[in-house]
Tab-separated table of C-alpha atoms in Angstrom:
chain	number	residue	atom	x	y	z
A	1	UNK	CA	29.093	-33.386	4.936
A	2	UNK	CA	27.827	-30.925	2.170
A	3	UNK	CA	30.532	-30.567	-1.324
A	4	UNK	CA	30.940	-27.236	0.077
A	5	UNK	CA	32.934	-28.314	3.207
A	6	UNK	CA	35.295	-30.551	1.281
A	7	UNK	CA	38.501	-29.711	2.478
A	8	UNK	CA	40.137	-31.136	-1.373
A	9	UNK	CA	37.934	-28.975	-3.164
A	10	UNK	CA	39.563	-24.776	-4.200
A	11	UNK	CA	37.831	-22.231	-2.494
A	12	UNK	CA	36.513	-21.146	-6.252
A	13	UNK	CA	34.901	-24.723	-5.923
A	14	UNK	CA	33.555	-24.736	-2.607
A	15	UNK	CA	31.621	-21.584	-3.525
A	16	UNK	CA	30.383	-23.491	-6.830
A	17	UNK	CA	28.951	-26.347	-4.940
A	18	UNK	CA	27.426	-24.302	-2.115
A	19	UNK	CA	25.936	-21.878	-4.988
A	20	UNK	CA	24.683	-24.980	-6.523
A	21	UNK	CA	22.901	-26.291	-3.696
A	22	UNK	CA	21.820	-22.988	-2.487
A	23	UNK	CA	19.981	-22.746	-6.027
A	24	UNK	CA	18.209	-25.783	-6.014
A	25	UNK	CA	17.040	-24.995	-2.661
A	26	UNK	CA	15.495	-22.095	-3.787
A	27	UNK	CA	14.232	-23.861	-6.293
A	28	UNK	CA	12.796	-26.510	-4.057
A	29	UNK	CA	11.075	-24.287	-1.487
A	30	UNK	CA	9.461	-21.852	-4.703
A	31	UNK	CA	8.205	-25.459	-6.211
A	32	UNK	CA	6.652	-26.143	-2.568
A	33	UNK	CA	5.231	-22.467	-2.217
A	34	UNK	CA	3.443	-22.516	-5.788
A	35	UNK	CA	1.970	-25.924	-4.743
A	36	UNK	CA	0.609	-24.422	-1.334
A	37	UNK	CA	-0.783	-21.864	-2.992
A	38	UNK	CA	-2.835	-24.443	-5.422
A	39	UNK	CA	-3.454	-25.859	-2.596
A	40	UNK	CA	-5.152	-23.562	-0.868
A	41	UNK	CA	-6.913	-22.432	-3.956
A	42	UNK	CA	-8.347	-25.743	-4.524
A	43	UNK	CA	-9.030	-25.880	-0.840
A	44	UNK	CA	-11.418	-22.409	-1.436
A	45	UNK	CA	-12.917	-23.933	-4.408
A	46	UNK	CA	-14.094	-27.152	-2.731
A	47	UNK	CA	-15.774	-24.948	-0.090
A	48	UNK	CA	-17.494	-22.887	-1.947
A	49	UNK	CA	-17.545	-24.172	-5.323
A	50	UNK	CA	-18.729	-21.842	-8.674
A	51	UNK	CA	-16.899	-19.243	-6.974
A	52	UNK	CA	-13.792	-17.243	-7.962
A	53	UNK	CA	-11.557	-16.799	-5.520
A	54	UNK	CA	-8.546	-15.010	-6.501
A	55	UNK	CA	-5.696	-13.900	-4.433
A	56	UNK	CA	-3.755	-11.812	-6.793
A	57	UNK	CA	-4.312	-7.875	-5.608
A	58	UNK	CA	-7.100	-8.545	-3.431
A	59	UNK	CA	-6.980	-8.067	0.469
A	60	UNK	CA	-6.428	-11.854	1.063
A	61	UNK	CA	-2.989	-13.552	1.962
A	62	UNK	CA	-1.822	-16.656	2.216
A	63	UNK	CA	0.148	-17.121	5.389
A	64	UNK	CA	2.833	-19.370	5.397
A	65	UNK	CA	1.114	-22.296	6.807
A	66	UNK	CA	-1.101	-22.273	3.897
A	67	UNK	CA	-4.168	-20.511	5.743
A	68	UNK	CA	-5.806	-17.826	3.761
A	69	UNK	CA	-6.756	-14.614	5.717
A	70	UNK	CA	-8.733	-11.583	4.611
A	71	UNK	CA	-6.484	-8.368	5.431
A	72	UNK	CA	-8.094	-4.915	6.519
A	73	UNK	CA	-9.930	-3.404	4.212
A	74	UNK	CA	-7.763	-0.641	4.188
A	75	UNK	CA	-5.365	-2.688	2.223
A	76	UNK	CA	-8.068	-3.140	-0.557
A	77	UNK	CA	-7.677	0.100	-1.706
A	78	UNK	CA	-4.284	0.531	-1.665
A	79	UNK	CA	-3.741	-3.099	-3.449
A	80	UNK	CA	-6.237	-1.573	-6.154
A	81	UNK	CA	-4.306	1.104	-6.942
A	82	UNK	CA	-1.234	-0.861	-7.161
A	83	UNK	CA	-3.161	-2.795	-9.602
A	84	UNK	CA	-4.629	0.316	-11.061
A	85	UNK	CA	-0.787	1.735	-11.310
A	86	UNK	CA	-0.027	-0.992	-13.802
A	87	UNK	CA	-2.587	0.379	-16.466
A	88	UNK	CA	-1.841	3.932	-16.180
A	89	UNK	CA	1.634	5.493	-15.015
A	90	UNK	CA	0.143	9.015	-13.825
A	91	UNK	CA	-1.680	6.731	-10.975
A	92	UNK	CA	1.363	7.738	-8.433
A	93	UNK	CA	2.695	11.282	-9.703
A	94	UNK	CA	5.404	11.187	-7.244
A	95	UNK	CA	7.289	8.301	-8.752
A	96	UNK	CA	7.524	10.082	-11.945
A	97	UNK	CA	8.718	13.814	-10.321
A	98	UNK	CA	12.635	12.826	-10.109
A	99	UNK	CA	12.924	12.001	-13.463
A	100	UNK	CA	11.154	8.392	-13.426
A	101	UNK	CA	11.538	7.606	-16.976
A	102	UNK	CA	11.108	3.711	-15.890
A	103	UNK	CA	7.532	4.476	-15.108
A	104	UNK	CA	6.720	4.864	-18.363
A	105	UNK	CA	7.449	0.958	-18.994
A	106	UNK	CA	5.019	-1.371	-18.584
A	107	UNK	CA	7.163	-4.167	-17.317
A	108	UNK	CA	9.178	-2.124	-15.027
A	109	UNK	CA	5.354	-0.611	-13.647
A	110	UNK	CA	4.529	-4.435	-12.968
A	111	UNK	CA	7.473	-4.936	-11.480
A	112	UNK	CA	6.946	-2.091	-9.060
A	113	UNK	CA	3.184	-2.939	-8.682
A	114	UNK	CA	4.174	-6.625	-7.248
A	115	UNK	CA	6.828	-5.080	-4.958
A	116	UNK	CA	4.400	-2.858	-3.627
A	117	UNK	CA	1.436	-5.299	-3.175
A	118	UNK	CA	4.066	-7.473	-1.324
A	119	UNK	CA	5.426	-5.562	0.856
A	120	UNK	CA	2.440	-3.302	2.316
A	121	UNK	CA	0.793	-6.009	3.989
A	122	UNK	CA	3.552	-5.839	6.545
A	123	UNK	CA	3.732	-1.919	6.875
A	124	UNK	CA	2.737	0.197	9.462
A	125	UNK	CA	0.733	2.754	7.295
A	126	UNK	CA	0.898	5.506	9.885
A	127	UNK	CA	4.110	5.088	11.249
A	128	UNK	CA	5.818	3.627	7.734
A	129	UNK	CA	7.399	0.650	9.533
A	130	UNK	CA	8.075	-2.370	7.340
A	131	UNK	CA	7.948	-5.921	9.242
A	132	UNK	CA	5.428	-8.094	11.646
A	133	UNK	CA	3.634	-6.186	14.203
A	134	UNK	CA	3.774	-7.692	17.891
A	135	UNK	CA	2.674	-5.861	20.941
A	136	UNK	CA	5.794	-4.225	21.894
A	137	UNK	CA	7.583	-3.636	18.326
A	138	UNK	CA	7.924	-4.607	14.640
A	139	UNK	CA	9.901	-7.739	14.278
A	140	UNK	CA	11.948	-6.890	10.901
A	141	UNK	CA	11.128	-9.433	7.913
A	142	UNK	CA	13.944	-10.995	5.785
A	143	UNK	CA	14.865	-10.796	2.038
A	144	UNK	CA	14.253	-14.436	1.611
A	145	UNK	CA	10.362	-14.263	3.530
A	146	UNK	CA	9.850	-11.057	0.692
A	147	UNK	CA	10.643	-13.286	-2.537
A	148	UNK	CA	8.735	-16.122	-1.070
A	149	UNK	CA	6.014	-13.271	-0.548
């Protein structure tokens, strides 16, 4: 029985404890994620060793069962000029035609820049589809699989 479901507790409560626990799941599975991720780094090193293997916006992911993939190498160029966008704002001139004043900030431009990297990966690039390809149809992704992204 979680804290959450305790009949004695106020509603007010009951959503303190269940935001409580929520959190330190969260916390929990992002602790678990970084250490896969070292992991599998390591993992690279060991097999080729003197090497650097990066992951940030290169076309290589890191599935969730901690197996590291090479992506098409379409998805090289556009992860380079996400990168790219993070030096120099006039990179994508349409994000700066309605007024994107935001662009002009360099934290914001990261900001964008990891969204972007994170989220093309699982886009159709013709059809603009966001989510895991099968043969039939795109199976949608959730908000929780994007932040552990």
């Amino acid at each position: 029985m979680f804290l959450s479901e305790d009949a004695s507790l106020t509603k007010a409560q009951q959503r303190k404890a269940y935001d409580k626990q929520y959190r330190a799941s969260r916390k929990a599975r992002k602790r678990e994620l970084v250490d896969m991720h070292q992991t599998v780094l390591d993992a690279e090193h060991a097999r080729k060793p003197g090497s650097s293997v990066e992951i940030g916006f290169k076309a290589k992911r890191i599935n969730r069962s901690g197996e590291c993939k090479n992506l098409p190498y379409e998805y090289a160029y556009i992860l380079k000029a996400c990168e790219e966008f993070i030096d120099n704002p006039k990179r994508f001139p349409s994000l700066q035609t309605n007024d994107g004043q935001a662009v002009n900030n360099i934290q914001c431009r990261r900001l964008i820049a990891r969204v972007m990297a994170t989220m093309l990966p699982y886009t159709d690039l013709i059809g603009g589809r966001v989510g895991e390809a099968n043969k039939a149809h795109f199976d949608t992704i959730s908000y929780d699989f994007l932040q552990e992204e």
